Amino acid sequence: NAGVTQTPKFQVLKTGQSMTLQCAQDMNHNSMYWYRQDPGMGLRLIYYSASEGTTDKGEVPNGYNVSRLNKREFSLRLESAAPSQTSVYFCASSEIINQPQHFGDGTRLSIL
Amino acid sequence: SQQGEEDPQALSIQEGENATMNCSYKTSINNLQWYRQNSGRGLVHLILIRSNEREKHSGRLRVTLDTSKKSSSLLITASRAADTASYFCATTGANNLFFGTGTRLTVIP
């Protein structure tokens, strides 16, 4: 099925470890996004890429970096994981910015 | 923050009844979108309403937008057990979406 694929689905890290979350879309979308979802907080935008070759900070970028590897792939990196980064991470894509987004099923990340 | 806020936080109804949830936001918008999230899954886009539109329909969904009150409502008619999910409104800023905290809808068979 066409859509947004996130890997891994689950991950447990120790404080201070690094990790890259992968995201790929096969809908030829220009824009891609990374969100985190915490209980009672809704979704908060971490970083986004309006088009290939560009990335911008969202609402909560501290502690994260991103790479728009090509039009299909947008990765999120935690350089030194902290317990406050325990969350569910969602990747999304849209044809252009501000248009309806298609979401992956998330990566559940726990940091001990 | 431009984040939308949904009301109520939780709603429980019987199958066949209508469900109404509301969204309020703080600043001017380009469009407002509604999404559904089933437990353990990603969000699914339901409907988009532009700032110059007042009402929009899609199947059993009806969305209204009142830009003077900075509010929107989502009505689901003749609800089904399969409608059980969390519903989020999302408002567009300059280059991204701001999501609210969601309404948890439970439809009892």
Short mmCIF file of N, CA and C in Angstrom, two decimals, chain A residues 8-9 16 18 23 32 37 39 43 49 51-52 61 77 79-80 95 97 104-105 110:
data_model
loop_
_atom_site.label_atom_id
_atom_site.label_comp_id
_atom_site.label_asym_id
_atom_site.label_seq_id
_atom_site.Cartn_x
_atom_site.Cartn_y
_atom_site.Cartn_z
N PRO A 8 12.32 2.37 13.23
CA PRO A 8 11.60 1.16 13.65
C PRO A 8 10.22 1.51 14.21
N LYS A 9 9.45 0.52 14.59
CA LYS A 9 8.16 0.77 15.22
C LYS A 9 8.30 0.97 16.73
N GLY A 16 21.61 9.24 26.78
CA GLY A 16 22.91 9.53 26.18
C GLY A 16 23.17 8.82 24.87
N SER A 18 22.49 7.61 20.97
CA SER A 18 21.98 8.30 19.78
C SER A 18 21.17 7.35 18.93
N CYS A 23 12.08 7.63 7.86
CA CYS A 23 10.75 7.84 7.28
C CYS A 23 10.87 7.90 5.77
N MET A 32 7.49 17.18 3.98
CA MET A 32 7.54 16.11 4.99
C MET A 32 7.72 16.73 6.36
N GLN A 37 4.14 13.02 19.84
CA GLN A 37 2.84 13.02 20.49
C GLN A 37 3.00 12.51 21.91
N PRO A 39 1.02 12.29 25.85
CA PRO A 39 -0.33 12.26 26.44
C PRO A 39 -0.79 13.65 26.84
N LEU A 43 -0.24 16.74 19.08
CA LEU A 43 0.97 16.59 18.27
C LEU A 43 1.72 17.91 18.24
N SER A 49 10.13 19.81 6.32
CA SER A 49 10.85 20.08 5.08
C SER A 49 9.81 20.43 4.04
N SER A 51 10.22 21.37 1.01
CA SER A 51 10.56 20.77 -0.28
C SER A 51 11.94 20.16 -0.17
N GLU A 52 12.29 19.33 -1.14
CA GLU A 52 13.59 18.68 -1.11
C GLU A 52 14.69 19.73 -1.05
N PRO A 61 12.16 21.93 18.43
CA PRO A 61 13.29 21.34 17.73
C PRO A 61 14.49 20.96 18.61
N ARG A 77 17.08 12.58 13.90
CA ARG A 77 18.17 12.05 14.71
C ARG A 77 18.15 12.65 16.11
N GLU A 79 20.72 12.99 19.00
CA GLU A 79 22.17 12.86 19.19
C GLU A 79 22.52 12.32 20.56
N SER A 80 21.82 12.75 21.58
CA SER A 80 22.08 12.31 22.95
C SER A 80 20.73 12.23 23.66
N GLU A 95 1.40 16.91 -0.23
CA GLU A 95 1.78 17.28 -1.59
C GLU A 95 2.56 18.61 -1.58
N ILE A 97 3.07 22.31 1.20
CA ILE A 97 2.91 22.74 2.58
C ILE A 97 1.47 23.18 2.83
N GLY A 104 2.51 8.25 8.96
CA GLY A 104 2.92 6.89 9.26
C GLY A 104 2.28 6.44 10.56
N ASP A 105 2.55 5.21 10.94
CA ASP A 105 1.96 4.65 12.15
C ASP A 105 2.79 4.88 13.41
N SER A 110 11.19 4.83 23.92
CA SER A 110 11.35 4.96 25.38
C SER A 110 12.82 5.15 25.70
#
